[in-house]
Coordinates of C-alpha atoms and ligand atoms in Angstrom, one line a residue:
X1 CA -17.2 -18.2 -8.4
X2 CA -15.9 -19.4 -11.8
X3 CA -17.6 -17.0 -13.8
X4 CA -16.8 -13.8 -11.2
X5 CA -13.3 -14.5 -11.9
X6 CA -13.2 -15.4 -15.9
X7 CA -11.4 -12.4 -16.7
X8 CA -8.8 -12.2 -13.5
X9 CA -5.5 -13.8 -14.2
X10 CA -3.3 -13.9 -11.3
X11 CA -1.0 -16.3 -10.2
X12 CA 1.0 -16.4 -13.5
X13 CA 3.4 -18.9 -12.6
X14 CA 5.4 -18.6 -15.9
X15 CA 8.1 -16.2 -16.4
X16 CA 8.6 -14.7 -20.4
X17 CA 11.1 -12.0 -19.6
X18 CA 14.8 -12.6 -21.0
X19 CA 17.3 -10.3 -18.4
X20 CA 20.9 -9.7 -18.7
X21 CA 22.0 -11.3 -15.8
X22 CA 25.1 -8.8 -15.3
X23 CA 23.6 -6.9 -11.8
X24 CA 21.5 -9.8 -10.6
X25 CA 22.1 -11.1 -7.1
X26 CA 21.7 -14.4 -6.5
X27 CA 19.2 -14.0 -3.1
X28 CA 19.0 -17.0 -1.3
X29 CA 16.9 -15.4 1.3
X30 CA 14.7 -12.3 1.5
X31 CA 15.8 -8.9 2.9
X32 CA 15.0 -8.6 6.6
X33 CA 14.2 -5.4 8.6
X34 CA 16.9 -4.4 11.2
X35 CA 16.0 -6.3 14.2
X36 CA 16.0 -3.2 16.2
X37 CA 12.8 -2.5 13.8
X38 CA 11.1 -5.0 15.5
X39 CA 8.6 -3.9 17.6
X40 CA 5.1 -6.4 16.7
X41 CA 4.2 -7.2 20.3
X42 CA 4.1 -3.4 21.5
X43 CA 0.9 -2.6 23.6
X44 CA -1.2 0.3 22.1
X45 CA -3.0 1.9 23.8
X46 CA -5.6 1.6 21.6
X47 CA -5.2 -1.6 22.1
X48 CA -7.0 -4.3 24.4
X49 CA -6.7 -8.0 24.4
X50 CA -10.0 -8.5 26.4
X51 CA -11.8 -6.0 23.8
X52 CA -10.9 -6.2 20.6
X53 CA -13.0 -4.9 18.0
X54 CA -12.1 -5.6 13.9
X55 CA -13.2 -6.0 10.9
X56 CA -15.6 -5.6 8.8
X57 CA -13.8 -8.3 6.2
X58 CA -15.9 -8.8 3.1
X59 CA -15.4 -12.2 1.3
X60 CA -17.3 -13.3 -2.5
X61 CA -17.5 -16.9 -2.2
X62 CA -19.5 -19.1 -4.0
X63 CA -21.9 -16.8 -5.5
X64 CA -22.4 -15.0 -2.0
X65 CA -20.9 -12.2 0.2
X66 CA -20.3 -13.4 3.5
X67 CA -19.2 -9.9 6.0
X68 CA -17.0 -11.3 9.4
X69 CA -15.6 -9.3 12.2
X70 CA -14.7 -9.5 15.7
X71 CA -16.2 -7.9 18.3
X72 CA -15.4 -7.7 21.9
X73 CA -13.2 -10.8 21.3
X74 CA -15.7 -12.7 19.1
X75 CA -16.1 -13.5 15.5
X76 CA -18.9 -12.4 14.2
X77 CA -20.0 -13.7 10.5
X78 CA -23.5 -12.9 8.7
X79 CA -24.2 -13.5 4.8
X80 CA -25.3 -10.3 3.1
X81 CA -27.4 -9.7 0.5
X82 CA -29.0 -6.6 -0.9
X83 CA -31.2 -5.9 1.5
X84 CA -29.5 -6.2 4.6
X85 CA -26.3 -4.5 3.7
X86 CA -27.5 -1.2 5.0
X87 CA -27.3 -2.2 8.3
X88 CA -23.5 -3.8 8.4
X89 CA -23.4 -0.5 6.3
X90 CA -24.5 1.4 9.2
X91 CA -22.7 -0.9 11.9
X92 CA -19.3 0.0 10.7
X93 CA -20.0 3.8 9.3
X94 CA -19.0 4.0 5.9
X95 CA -20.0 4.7 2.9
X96 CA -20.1 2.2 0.7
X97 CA -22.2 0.7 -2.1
X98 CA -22.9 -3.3 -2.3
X99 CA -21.9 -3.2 -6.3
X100 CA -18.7 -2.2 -5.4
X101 CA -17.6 -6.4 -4.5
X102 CA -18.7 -7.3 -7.7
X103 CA -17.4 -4.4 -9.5
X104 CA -13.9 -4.6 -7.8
X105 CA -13.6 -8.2 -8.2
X106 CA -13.7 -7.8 -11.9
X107 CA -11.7 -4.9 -12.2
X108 CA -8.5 -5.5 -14.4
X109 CA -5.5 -3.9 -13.1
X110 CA -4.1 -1.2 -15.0
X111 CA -0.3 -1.8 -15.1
X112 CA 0.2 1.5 -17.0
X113 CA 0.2 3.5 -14.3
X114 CA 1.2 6.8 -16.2
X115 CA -0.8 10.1 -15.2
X116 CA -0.2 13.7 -16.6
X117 CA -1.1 17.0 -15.9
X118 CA -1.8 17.0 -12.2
X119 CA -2.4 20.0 -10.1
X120 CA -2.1 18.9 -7.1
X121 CA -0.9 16.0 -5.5
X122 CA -0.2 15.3 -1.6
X123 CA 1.9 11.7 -0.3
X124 CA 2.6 10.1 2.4
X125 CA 4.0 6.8 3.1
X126 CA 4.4 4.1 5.7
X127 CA 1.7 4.8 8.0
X128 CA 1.7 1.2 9.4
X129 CA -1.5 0.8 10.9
X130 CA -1.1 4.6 12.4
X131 CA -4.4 5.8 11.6
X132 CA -5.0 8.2 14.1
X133 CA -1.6 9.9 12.6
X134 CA -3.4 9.5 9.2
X135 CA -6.5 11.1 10.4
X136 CA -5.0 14.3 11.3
X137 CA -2.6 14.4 8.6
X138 CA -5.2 14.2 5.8
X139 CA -7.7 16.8 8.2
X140 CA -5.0 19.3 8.3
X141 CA -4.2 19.5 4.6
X142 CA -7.8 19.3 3.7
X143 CA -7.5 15.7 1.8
X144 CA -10.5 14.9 4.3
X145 CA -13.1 16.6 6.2
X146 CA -14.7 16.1 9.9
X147 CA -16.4 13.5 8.5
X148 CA -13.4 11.5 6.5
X149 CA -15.4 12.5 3.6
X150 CA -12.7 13.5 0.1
X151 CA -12.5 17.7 0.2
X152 CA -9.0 17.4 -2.1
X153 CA -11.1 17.9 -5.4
X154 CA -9.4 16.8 -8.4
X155 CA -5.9 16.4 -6.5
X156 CA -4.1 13.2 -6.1
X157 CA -3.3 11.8 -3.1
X158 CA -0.6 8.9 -3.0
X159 CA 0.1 6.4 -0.3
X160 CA 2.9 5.1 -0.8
X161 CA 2.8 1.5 0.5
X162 CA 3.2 0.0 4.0
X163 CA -0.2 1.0 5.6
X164 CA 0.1 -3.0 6.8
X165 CA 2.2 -4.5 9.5
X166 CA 3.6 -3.0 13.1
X167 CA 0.7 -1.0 14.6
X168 CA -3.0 -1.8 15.6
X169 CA -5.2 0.2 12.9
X170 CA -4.4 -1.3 9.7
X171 CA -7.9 -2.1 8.9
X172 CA -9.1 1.4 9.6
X173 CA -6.4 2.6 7.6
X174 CA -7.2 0.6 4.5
X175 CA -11.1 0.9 4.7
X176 CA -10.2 5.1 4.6
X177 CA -7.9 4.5 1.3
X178 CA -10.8 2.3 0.2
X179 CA -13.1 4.3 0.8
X180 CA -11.3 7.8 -0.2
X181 CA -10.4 6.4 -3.9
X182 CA -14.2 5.7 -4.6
X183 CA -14.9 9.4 -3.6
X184 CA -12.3 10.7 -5.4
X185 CA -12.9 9.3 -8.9
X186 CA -16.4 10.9 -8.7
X187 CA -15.0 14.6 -8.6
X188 CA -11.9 14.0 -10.7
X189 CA -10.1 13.2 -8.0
X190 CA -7.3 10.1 -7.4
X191 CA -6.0 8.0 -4.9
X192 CA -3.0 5.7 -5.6
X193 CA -2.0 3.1 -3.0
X194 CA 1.2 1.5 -4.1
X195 CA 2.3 -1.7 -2.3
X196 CA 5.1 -1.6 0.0
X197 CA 7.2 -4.6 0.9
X198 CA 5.1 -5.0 4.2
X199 CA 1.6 -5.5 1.9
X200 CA 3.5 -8.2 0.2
X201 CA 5.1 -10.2 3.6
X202 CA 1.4 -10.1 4.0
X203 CA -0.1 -11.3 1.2
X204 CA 2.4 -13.8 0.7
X205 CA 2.3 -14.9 4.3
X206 CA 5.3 -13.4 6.0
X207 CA 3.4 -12.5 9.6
X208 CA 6.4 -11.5 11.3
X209 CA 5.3 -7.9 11.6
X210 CA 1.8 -8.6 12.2
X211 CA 0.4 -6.4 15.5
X212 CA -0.6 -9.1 18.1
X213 CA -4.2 -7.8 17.6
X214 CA -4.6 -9.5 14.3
X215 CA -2.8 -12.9 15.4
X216 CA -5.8 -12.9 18.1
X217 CA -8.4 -11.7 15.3
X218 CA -6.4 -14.7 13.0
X219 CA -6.8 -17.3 15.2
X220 CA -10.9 -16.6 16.7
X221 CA -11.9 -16.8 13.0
X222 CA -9.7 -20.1 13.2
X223 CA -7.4 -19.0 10.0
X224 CA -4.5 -16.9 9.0
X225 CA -4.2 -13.3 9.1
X226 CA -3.2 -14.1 5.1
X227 CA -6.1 -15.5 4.6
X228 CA -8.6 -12.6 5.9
X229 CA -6.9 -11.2 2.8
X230 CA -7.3 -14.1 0.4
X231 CA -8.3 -13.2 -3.3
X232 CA -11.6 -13.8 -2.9
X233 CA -11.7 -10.7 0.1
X234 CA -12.7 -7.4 -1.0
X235 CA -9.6 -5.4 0.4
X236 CA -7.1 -8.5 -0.1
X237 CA -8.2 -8.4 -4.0
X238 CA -8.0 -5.0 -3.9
X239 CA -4.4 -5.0 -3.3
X240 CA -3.3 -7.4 -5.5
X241 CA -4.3 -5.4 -8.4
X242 CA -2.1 -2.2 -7.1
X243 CA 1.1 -1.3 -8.9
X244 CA 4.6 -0.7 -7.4
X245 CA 5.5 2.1 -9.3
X246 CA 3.7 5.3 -10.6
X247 CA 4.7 8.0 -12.7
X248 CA 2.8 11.3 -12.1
X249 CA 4.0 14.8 -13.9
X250 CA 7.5 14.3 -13.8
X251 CA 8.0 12.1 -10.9
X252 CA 8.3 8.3 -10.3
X253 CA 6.1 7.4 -7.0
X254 CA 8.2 4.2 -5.6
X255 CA 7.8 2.4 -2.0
X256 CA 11.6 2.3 -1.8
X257 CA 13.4 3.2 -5.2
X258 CA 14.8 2.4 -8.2
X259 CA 18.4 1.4 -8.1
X260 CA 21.2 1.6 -11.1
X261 CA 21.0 -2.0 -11.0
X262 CA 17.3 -2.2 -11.8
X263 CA 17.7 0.3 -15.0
X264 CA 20.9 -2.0 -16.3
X265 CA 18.4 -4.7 -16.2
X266 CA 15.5 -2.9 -18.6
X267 CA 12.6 -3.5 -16.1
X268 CA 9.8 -0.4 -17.0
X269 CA 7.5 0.6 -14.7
X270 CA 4.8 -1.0 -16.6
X271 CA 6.6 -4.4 -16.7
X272 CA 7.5 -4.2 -13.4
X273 CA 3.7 -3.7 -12.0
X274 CA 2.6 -6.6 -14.3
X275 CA 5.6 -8.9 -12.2
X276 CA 4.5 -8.0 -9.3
X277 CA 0.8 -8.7 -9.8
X278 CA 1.3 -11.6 -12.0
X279 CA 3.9 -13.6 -10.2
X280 CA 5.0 -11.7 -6.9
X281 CA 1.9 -10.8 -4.9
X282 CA 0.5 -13.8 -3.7
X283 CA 3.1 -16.9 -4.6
X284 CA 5.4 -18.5 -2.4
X285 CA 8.7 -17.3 -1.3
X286 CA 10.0 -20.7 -2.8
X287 CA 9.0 -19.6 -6.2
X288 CA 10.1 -16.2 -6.2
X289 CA 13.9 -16.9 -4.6
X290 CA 14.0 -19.6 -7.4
X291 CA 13.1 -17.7 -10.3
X292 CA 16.2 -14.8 -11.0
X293 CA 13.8 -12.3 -12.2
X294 CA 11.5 -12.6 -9.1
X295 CA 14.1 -12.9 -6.3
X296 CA 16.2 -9.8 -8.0
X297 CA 12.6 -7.8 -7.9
X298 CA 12.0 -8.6 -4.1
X299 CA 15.6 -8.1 -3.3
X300 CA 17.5 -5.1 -1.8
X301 CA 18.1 -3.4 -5.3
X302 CA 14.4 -4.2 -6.3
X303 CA 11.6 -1.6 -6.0
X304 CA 10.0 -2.2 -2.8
X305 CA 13.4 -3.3 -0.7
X306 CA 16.3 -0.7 -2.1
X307 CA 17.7 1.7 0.6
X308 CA 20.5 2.7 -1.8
X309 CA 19.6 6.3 -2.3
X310 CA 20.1 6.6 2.0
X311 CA 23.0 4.4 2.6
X312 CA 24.8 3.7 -0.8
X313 CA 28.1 5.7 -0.6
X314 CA 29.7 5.0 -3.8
X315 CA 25.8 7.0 -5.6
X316 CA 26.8 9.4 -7.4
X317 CA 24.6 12.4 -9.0
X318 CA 25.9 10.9 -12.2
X319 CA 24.1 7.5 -11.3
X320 CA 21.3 9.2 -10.1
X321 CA 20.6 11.4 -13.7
X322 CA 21.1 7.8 -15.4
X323 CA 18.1 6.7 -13.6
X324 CA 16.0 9.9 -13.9
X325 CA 16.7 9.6 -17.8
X326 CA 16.1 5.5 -18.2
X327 CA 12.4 6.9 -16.5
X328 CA 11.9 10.3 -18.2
X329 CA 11.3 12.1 -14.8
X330 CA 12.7 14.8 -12.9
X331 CA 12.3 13.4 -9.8
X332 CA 11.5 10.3 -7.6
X333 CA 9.7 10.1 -4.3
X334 CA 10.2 7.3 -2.0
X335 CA 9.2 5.8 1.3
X336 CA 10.8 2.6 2.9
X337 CA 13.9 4.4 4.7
X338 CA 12.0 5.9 8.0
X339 CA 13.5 9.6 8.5
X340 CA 12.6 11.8 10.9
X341 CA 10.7 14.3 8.5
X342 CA 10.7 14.8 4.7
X343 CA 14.1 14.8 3.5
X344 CA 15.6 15.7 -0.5
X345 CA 18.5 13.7 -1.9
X346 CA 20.9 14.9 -4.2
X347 CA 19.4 18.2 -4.9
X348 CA 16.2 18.0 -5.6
X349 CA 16.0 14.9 -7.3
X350 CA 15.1 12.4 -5.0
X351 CA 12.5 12.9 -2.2
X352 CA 12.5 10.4 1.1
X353 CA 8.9 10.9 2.2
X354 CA 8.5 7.7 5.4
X355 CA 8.4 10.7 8.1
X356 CA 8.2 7.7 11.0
X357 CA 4.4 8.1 11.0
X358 CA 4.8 4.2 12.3
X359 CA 6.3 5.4 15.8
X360 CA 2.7 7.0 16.2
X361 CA 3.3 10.5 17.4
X362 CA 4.1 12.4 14.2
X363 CA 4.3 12.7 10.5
X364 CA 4.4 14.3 7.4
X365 CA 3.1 14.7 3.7
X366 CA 4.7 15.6 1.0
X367 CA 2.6 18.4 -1.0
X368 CA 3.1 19.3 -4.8
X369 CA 1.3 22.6 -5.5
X370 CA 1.7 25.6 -8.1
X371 CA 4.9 23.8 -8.9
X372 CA 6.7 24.2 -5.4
X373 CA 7.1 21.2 -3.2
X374 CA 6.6 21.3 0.6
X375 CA 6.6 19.1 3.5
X376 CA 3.7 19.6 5.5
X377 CA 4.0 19.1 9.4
X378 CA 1.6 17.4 11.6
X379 CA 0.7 20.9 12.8
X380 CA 0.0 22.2 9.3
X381 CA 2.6 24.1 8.7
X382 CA 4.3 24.1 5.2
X383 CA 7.8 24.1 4.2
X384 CA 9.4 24.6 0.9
X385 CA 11.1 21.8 -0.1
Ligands
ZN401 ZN1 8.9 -0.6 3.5

């Protein structure tokens, strides 16, 4: 395991930055949701506690991949090797190659996270575990085909953050994004999954918002739902290694924003991404709300928590142009604050793209195309932004 790892270094528990502390808060506890948010122990209909399929979670542990799911209510676990993998291949229908564990566990993250030049680019954002809303979203712009297969070329499609948390298909929804940024980097082609706050609660073992489905699917492998997405797990490396903030053309791609506070304090995207892999994703709360730096990052002015652009009354277009400036960009696109559909902010500077995909009966994307922005409606239909 030693050697598969030489060249990952997470879990940076030291902290080099020097901030003016002028806009800091001093968090003693983490921002919450509004209660009235709360909705974990719904009933799906997709969703049956005597039947409950999931999975398939891939683990490299000691030299070996070890594949567990659940089905009809029991955990299922089988070691793979090369020669078996076709049929959990086949089992769970996707595509997927057996290099890509080794490959993805070595990957160094690329905190960066600049891109220029792109045609086309379609975004959505908190789909929490919605995936039949994601389906037909990415089928009706053409991001996918029938067969979930990539048909979006050399375009870039951004999720941006909270896939996890709330509904019932969270692991069908991250096996597509999986699956769809392989594709795409064979045809020119990208996917960006930025984390939302919800990946993090996860990853840093918030379970508050966990779907009752995967406290059951938790507790038959007799672990926590954390756990299933430990570092050694293909999909729970995976997202450690994704950014917070991406700048595309001229637009910033953000889970909830950038705030004034955030640009008085110096923090650059690629600085920021590197903070959140290094010493966010993954590390206890006590750590982070001790550490100024951290607890300001996972606050409400911080990237992944800020609802300011929504809800702060004293913004000003002023403020806003400071922070487009700081960045370089023209505009910023956002999820977090749930809205009924696509919404711009101040002009045309600040797009609010969560279209409440999470309540499971609609949604839109955001499309970029021959320089126009739309919002594209469940039923296809596109309107200039
Ligand atoms: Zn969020």
């Amino acid at each position: 395991m030693k050697g598969i790892y030489k060249h990952i270094s997470f879990f940076v528990t030291g902290v080099f930055l020097f901030l003016s502390a002028t806009a800091f808060n001093n968090n003693t506890s983490l921002p919450k949701e509004d209660v009235n948010e709360i909705n974990v122990h719904v009933e799906s209909p997709y969703f049956s506690k005597s039947n409950i399929k999931d999975g398939p979670y891939f683990f490299l542990e000691d030299n070996h991949v070890t594949v567990k799911w659940i089905y009809k209510n029991r955990p299922v676990e089988r070691h793979i090797y090369g020669k078996n993998f076709n049929v959990v291949k086949r089992k769970f229908g996707f595509e997927f190659n057996y290099d890509w564990i080794q490959q993805d566990l070595t990957t160094e993250p690329d905190f960066v996270q600049r891109y220029s030049n792109v045609d086309k680019i379609i975004a959505l954002s908190d789909v929490h575990g919605q995936y039949d809303v994601l389906v037909r979203l990415l089928k009706r712009f053409e991001v996918i085909d029938d067969h979930f297969n990539w048909t979006y070329g050399n375009g870039h499609l951004v999720v941006l953050g909270d896939i996890m948390d709330r509904g019932d298909k969270v692991t069908e929804s991250l096996w597509l994004i999986y699956r769809l940024e392989k594709q795409a980097e064979t045809v020119g082609g990208k996917v960006h999954f930025l984390l939302g706050n919800h990946e993090i609660m996860v990853l840093n073992s918030d379970a508050r918002y966990i779907h009752e489905k995967y406290l059951t699917t938790a507790r038959l492998f007799e672990t926590t739902y954390d756990k299933l997405y430990s570092e050694s797990n293909l999909i729970g490396n995976w997202l450690r290694k994704k950014p917070v903030m991406v700048t595309i053309n001229d637009m910033l791609f953000v889970h909830a924003g950038v705030s004034e506070d955030f640009v008085l304090n110096n923090f650059t995207r690629s600085g920021t991404n590197k903070l959140f892999t290094e010493n966010i994703v993954g590390n206890s709360w006590k750590e982070i709300l001790t550490n100024q730096t951290l607890s300001f990052l996972m606050g409400n002015k911080g990237p992944v928590w800020y609802r300011g652009y929504f809800e702060d009354t004293t913004l000003t277009e002023e403020k806003i142009n400071t922070i487009l400036n700081y960045f370089e960009i023209n505009h910023i696109i956002v999820g977090h604050t749930s809205m009924p559909n696509i919404v711009t902010l101040f002009g045309d500077k600040i797009y609010g793209i969560d279209s409440s995909i999470k309540l499971g009966d609609y949604g839109e994307v955001f499309i970029y195309e021959n320089n126009t922005y739309y919002r594209g409606t469940i039923s296809g239909t596109r309107i200039e932004l």
